[in-house]
Coordinates of C-alpha atoms in Angstrom, one line a residue:
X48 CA 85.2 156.3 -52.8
X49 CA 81.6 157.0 -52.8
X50 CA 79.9 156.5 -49.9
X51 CA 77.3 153.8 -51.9
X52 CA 80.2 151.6 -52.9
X53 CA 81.7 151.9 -49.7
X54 CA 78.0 149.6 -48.7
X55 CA 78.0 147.6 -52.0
X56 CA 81.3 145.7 -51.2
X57 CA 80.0 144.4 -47.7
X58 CA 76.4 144.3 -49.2
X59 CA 76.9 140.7 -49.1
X60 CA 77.4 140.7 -45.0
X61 CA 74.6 143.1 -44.6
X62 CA 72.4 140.7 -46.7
X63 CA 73.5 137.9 -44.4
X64 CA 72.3 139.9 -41.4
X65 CA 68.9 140.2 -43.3
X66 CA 68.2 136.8 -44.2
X67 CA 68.4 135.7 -40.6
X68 CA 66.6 138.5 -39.5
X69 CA 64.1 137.1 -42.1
X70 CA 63.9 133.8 -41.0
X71 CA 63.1 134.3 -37.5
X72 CA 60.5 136.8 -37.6
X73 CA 59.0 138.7 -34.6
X74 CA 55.5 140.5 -33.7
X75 CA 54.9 143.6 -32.0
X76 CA 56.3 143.7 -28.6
X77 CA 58.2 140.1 -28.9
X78 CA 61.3 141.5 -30.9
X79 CA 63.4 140.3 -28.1
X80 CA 65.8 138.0 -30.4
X81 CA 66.1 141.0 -33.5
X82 CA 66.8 143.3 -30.6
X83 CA 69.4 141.0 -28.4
X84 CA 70.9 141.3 -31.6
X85 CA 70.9 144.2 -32.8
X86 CA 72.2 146.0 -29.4
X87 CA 75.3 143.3 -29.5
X88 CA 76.0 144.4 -33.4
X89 CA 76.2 148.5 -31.6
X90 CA 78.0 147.2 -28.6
X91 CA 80.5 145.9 -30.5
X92 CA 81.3 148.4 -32.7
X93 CA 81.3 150.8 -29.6
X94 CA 78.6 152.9 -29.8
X95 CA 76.4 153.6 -26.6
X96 CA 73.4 151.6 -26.2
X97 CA 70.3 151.1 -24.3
X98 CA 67.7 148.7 -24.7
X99 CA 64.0 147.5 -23.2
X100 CA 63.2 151.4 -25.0
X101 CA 59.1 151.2 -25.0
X102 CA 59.1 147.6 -24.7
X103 CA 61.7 146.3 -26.7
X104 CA 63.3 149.3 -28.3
X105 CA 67.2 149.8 -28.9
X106 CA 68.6 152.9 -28.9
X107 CA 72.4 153.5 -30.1
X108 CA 73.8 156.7 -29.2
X109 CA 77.2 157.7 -31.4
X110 CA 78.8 161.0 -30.9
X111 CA 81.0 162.6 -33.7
X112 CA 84.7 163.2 -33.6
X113 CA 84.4 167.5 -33.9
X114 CA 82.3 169.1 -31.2
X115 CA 78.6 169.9 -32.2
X116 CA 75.7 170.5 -30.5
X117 CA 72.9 169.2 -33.0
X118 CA 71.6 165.5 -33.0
X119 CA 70.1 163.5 -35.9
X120 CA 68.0 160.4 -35.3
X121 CA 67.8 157.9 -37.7
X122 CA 65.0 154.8 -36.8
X123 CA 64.2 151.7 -38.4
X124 CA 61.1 149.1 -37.6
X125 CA 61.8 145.8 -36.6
X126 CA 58.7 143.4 -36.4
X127 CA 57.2 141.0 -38.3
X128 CA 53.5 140.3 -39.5
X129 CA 51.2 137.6 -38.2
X130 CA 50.6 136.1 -41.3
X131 CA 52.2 133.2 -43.1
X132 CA 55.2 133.3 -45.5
X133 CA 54.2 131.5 -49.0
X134 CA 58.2 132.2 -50.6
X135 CA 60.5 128.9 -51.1
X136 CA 63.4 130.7 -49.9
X137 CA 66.3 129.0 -48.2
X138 CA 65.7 131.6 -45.3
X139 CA 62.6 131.3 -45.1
X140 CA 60.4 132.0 -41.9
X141 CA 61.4 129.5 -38.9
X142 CA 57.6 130.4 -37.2
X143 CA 53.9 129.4 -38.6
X144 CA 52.4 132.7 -38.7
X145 CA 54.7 135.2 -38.3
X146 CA 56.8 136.6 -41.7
X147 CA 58.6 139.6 -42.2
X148 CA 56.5 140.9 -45.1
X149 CA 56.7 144.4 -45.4
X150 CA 60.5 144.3 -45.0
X151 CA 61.4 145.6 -41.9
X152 CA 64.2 143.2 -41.8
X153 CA 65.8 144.9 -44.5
X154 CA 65.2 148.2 -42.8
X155 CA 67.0 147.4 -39.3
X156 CA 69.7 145.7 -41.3
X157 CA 70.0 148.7 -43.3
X158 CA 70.3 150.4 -40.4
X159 CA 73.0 148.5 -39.1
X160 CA 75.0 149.1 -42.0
X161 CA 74.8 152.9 -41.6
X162 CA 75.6 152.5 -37.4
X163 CA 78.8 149.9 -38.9
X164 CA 79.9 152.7 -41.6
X165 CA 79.6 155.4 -39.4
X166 CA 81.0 154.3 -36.1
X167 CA 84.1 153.7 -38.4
X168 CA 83.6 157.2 -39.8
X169 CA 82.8 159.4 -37.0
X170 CA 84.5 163.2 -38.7
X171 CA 81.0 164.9 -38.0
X172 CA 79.9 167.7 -35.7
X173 CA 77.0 166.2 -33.4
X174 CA 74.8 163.0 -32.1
X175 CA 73.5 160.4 -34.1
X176 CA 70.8 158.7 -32.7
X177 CA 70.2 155.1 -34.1
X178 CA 65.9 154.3 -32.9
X179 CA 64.9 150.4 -33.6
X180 CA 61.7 150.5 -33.1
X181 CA 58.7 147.6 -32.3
X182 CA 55.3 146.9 -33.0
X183 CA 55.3 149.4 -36.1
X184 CA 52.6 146.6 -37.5
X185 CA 50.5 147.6 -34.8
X186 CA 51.3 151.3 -34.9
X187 CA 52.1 151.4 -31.0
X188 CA 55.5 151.2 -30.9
X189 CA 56.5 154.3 -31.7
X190 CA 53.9 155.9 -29.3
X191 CA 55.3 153.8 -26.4
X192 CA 59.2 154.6 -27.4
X193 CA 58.0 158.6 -26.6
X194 CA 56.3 157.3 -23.7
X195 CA 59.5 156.0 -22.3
X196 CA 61.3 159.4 -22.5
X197 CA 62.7 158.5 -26.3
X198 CA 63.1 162.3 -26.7
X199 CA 63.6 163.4 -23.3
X200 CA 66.3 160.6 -22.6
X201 CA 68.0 160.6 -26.7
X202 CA 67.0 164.4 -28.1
X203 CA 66.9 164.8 -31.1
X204 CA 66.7 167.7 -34.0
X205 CA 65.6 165.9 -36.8
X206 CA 64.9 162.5 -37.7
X207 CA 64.8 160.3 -40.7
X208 CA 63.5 157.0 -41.8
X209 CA 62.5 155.0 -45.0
X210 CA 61.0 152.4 -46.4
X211 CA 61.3 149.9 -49.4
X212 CA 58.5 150.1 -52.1
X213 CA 57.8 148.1 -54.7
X214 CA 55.6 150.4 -56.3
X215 CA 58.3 153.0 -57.1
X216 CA 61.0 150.8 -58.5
X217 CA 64.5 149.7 -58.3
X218 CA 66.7 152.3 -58.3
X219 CA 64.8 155.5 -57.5
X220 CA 63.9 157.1 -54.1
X221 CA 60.9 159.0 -53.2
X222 CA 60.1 162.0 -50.7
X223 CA 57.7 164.9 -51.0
X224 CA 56.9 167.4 -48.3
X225 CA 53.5 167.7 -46.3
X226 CA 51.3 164.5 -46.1
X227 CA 53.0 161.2 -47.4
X228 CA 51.1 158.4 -45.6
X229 CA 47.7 158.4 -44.4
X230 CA 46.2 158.3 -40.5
X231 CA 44.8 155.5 -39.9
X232 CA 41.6 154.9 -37.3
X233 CA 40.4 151.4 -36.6
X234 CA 36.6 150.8 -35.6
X235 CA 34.0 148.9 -34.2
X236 CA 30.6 149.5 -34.7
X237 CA 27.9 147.3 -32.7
X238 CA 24.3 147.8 -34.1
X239 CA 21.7 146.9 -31.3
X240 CA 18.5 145.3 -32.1
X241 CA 15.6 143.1 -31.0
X242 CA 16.2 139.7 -32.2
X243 CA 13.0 137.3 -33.3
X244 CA 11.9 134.4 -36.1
X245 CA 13.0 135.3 -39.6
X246 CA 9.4 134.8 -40.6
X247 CA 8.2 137.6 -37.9
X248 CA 10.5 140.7 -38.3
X249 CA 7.6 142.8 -37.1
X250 CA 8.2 141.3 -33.6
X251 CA 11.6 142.5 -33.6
X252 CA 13.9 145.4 -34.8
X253 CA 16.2 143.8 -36.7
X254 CA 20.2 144.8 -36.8
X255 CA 21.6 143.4 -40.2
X256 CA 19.2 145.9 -42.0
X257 CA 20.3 148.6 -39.9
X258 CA 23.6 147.6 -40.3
X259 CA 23.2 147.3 -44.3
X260 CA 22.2 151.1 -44.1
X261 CA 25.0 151.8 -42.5
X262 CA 27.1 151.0 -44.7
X263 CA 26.1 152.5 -47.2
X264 CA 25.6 155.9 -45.4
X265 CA 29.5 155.4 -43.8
X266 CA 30.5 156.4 -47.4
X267 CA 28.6 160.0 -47.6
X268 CA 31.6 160.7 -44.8
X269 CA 34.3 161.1 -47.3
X270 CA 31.7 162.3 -50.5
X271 CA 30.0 164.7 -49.1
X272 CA 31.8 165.9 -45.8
X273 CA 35.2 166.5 -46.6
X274 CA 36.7 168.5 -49.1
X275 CA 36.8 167.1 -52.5
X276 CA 40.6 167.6 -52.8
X277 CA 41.5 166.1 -49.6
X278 CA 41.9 162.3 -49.5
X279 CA 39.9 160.0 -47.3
X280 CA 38.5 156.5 -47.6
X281 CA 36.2 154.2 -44.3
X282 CA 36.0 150.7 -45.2
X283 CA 34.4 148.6 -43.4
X284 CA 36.5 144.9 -43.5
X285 CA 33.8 142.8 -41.1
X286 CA 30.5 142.2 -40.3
X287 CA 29.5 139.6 -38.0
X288 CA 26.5 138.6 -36.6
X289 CA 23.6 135.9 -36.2
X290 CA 23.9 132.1 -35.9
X291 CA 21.2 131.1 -37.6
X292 CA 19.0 131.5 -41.4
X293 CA 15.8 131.5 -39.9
X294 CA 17.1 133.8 -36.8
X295 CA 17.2 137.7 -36.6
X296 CA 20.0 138.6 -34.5
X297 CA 20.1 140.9 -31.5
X298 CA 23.2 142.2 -32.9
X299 CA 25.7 143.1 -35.3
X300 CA 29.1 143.9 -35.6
X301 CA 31.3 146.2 -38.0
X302 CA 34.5 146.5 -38.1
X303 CA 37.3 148.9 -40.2
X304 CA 39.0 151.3 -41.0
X305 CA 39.4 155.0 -42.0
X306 CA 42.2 156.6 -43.6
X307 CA 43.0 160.2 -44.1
X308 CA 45.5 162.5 -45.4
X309 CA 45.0 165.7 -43.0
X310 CA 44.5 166.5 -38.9
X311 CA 41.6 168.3 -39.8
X312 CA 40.3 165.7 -42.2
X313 CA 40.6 162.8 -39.4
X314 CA 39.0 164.6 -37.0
X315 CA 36.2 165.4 -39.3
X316 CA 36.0 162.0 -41.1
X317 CA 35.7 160.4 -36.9
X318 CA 33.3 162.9 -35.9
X319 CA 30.7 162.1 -38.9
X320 CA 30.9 158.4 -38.1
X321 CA 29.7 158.9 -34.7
X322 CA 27.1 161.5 -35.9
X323 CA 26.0 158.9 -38.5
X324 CA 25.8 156.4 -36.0
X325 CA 24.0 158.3 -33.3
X326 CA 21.4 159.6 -36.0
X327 CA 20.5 156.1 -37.5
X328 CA 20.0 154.8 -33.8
X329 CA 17.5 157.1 -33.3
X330 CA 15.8 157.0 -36.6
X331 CA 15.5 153.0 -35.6
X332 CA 14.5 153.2 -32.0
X333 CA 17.8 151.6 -30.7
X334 CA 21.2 151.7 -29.9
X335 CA 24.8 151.9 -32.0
X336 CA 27.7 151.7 -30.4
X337 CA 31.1 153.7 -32.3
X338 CA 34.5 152.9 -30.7
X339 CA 37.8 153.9 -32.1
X340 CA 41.2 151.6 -31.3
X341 CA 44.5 152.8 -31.4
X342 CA 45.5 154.6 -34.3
X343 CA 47.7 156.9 -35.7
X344 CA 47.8 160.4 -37.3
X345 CA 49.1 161.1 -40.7
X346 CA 53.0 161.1 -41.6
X347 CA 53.8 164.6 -42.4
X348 CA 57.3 166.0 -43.7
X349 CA 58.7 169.2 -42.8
X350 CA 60.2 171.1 -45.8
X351 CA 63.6 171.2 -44.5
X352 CA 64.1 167.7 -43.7
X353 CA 62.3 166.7 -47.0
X354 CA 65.0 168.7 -48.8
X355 CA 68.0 167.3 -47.3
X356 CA 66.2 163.7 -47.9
X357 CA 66.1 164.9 -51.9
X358 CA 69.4 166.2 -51.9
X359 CA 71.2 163.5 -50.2
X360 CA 69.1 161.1 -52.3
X361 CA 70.4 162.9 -55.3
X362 CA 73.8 162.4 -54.9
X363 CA 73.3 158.4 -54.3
X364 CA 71.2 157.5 -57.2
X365 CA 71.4 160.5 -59.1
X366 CA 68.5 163.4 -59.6
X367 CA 66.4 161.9 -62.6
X368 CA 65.6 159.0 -60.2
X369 CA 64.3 161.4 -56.9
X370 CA 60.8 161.8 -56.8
X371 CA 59.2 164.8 -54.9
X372 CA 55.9 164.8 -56.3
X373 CA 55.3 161.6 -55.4
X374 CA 51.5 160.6 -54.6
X375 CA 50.8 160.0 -51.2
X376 CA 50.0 156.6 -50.1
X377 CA 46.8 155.5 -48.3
X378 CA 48.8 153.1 -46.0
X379 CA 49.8 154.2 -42.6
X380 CA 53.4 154.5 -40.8
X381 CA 53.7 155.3 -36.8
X382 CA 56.5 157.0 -37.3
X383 CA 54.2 159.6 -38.1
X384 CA 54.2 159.7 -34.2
X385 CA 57.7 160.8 -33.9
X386 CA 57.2 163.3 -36.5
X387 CA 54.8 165.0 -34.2
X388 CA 57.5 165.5 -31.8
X389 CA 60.3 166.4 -33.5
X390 CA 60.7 167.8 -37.5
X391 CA 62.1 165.3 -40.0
X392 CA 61.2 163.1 -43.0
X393 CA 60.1 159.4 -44.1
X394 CA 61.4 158.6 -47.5
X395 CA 60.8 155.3 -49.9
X396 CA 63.6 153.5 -51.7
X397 CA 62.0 151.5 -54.4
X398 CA 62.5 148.0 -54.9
X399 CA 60.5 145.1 -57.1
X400 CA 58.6 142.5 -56.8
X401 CA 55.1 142.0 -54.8
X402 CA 54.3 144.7 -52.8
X403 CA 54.2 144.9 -48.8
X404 CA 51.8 142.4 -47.2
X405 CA 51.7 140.1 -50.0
X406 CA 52.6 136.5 -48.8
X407 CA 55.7 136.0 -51.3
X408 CA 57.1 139.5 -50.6
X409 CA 61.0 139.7 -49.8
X410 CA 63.2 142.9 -49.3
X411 CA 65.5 143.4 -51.9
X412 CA 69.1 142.8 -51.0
X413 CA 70.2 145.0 -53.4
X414 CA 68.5 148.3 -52.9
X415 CA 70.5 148.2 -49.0
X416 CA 73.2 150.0 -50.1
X417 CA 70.7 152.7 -51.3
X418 CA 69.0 153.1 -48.3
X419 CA 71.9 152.9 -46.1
X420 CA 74.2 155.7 -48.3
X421 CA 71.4 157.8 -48.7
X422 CA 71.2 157.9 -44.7
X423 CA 74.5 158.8 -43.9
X424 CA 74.6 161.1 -46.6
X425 CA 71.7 162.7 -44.8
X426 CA 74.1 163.2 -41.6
X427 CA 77.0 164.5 -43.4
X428 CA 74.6 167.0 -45.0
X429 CA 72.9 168.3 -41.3
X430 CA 76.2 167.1 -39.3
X431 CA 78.7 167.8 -41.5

C-alpha cells in the first residue's frame, strides 16, 4: 500500500478532526482548547508529550523502532484569524471574530494524521519531533517556542512544514530552495507638527502634507535603493490624524508594512525608512517618529532539505505536479524563525478555492492525505 492511500481511507476521520478544529477557532496565544486536544490525540496514541511550549505550544516526541541518532521535526500552526467567517458551512465558526482562514486547522489536523500513521509505523532510525505551534498570525509564536528551549529541550536536524495554497492548485506541491516567503516589518510612523485654523496654515507646520510627502518618497526605498532583481514592497495601510475640516492637526499617523525577500535587503529597505524620515524632519523643522513592531525575517530553504521535500513530494503526487521554480510569495511565515536555527524546508500543497485570508476560505479536506504522505515520506527518506 502506498503510504497516500494508507491516509485517503481514514481521510474521512482526519476531516472530522478538521471541521471541529474549524468551528472553534483560536487567536495567538489562546489555543488552549486546539492544544488540550491535540496533546490528548499524542497521549493516546503513546507518543511523549509536553505542552504550555512558548505559551501554548505542544511538542510530541516519538522515537523509532532501530537505533538512530538523527531527529526530524515536523511543525504545524494552530491559530485562528480575528476576523469573521462569511462561509454557510455546517462547521462553521462557533466565535464572532475569530475564523480559521488561512487553514491552519487543516495543517495541525494534517499533522495529526502523520503523528497517528507513524506512531503505528515506527521501523525508522531516529526522533521525530511533532511542533504545534501558536500565534503564527501574529508571527510570535515561533520566536517564543525557541525562547522556551524548543531546540535545546527537542533537537532537532532538520525540520519541515507546509502550507495549503490555493494559488498552486489541487494536486501539485511546491518547494524551491533559497527565499520562499518574504520578511515582513510592521511600522508606525508619527509626523509631528504645529497644529492651527485651516484658513491660517502659515501659523502652523502642518503634518498631513508632510505626511503626503512621505509617502510618496517611502516608495524610492525599493526603486531606487535596492537592487532591481531583488524583491521588496512598503505599503503604508493607515493614516490617521485630525478631528476636524477646518483644523490642521498636530499630528499624523502611518502605519504598514515592508516586505522583503533577502537579510541584506530588509536591513537596507528599514535603514532607508528611518533615513527618509529623519531627512524630511529636518527639511520641515520638526520631528518624525520611525518604530518597527515585531516582525519576522524571510523563510529561507536549505538545498538539502528542499530536495528531500521534492523528492518525497514526487513520489506522492507524481513529478510533473512538483514545482521547484516556484515564485516566491510576498506573504510572510514565522517559521522562517525556526529555519534560522536549524536547516530544513517550508513547502505548499495546493488546494482551490479563495485564497488565505479571504472571508469564505476553507482548507480542502481532500488535499490532507497529500500533505500528511508527503511528510512521512520525508522521514522515511532522512530516517529511513
Amino acid at each position: 500500500m502506498q503510504v497516500r492511500d494508507w491516509f485517503v481511507e481514514r481521510q474521512p476521520e482526519f476531516a472530522q478532526w478538521r471541521q471541529d478544529l474549524h468551528a472553534h477557532p483560536e487567536l495567538g496565544f489562546q489555543e488552549h482548547r486546539t492544544a488540550e486536544q491535540v496533546a490528548a490525540k499524542l497521549r493516546h496514541w503513546g507518543l511523549e508529550v509536553h505542552e504550555g511550549i512558548g505559551g501554548t505550544g505542544v511538542v510530541a516526541v516519538l522515537p523509532g523502532k532501530r537505533s538512530g541518532n538523527r531527529r526530524i521535526g515536523l511543525r504545524a500552526d494552530m491559530d485562528a484569524l480575528p476576523m469573521q467567517e462569511k462561509t454557510t458551512l455546517p462547521y462553521r465558526s462557533v466565535h464572532d471574530g475569530a475564523f480559521h482562514g488561512c487553514g491552519h486547522d487543516g495543517h495541525t489536523a494534517t499533522l495529526l494524521a502523520v503523528a497517528l500513521h507513524l506512531s503505528q509505523n515506527r521501523d525508522f532510525a531516529g526522533t521525530v519531533n511533532f511542533i504545534f505551534q501558536p500565534a503564527e498570525e501574529t508571527l510570535a509564536g515561533g520566536a517564543a517556542m525557541i525562547a522556551d528551549g524548543l531546540f535545546k529541550r527537542f533537537p532537532c536536524d532538520e525540520i519541515y512544514g507546509l502550507h495549503n495554497n490555493p494559488m498552486l492548485g489541487k494536486g501539485r506541491v511546491a518547494v524551491r530552495e533559497g527565499a520562499l516567503l518574504a520578511a515582513c516589518d510592521g511600522f508606525t510612523i508619527r509626523v509631528h507638527g504645529v497644529g492651527c485654523h485651516g484658513g491660517m496654515p502659515q501659523q502652523g507646520n502642518d503634518p498631513v502634507v508632510i505626511a503626503s510627502q512621505l509617502v510618496g518618497m517611502l516608495q524610492t526605498v525599493v526603486s531606487r535603493s535596492l537592487d532591481p532583481l531583488v524583491a521588496g514592497v512598503v505599503s503604508v495601510g493607515m493614516m490617521h490624524g485630525g478631528s476636524a475640516p477646518n483644523v490642521i492637526p498636530d499630528m499624523m499617523e502611518l502605519r504598514g508594512t515592508v516586505r522583503t525577500m533577502s537579510v541584506s535587503a530588509r536591513e537596507t529597505a528599514l535603514r532607508r525608512m528611518r533615513e527618509i524620515c529623519e531627512g524630511l524632519a529636518l527639511a520641515n523643522s520638526t520631528r518624525i517618529d520611525c518604530e518597527f513592531g515585531l516582525g519576522c525575517p524571510p523563510t529561507i530553504n536549505a538545498p538539502g532539505p528542499a530536495a528531500t521535500v521534492a523528492a518525497a513530494a514526487a513520489r506522492v503526487v507524481g513529478a510533473e505536479s512538483v514545482d521547484t521554480r516556484i515564485t516566491p510569495l510576498m506573504a510572510s511565515e514565522d517559521f522562517s524563525y525556526l529555519l534560522q536555527e536549524c536547516p530544513g524546508a517550508y513547502f505548499f500543497v495546493g488546494q482551490d478555492g479563495p485564497f488565505c485570508h479571504h472571508p469564505e476560505f476553507d482548507f480542502d479536506d481532500d488535499i490532507l492525505p497529500t500533505g500528511a504522505a508527503v511528510f512521512v515520506e520525508i522521514v522515511r527518506d532522512r530516517l529511513g
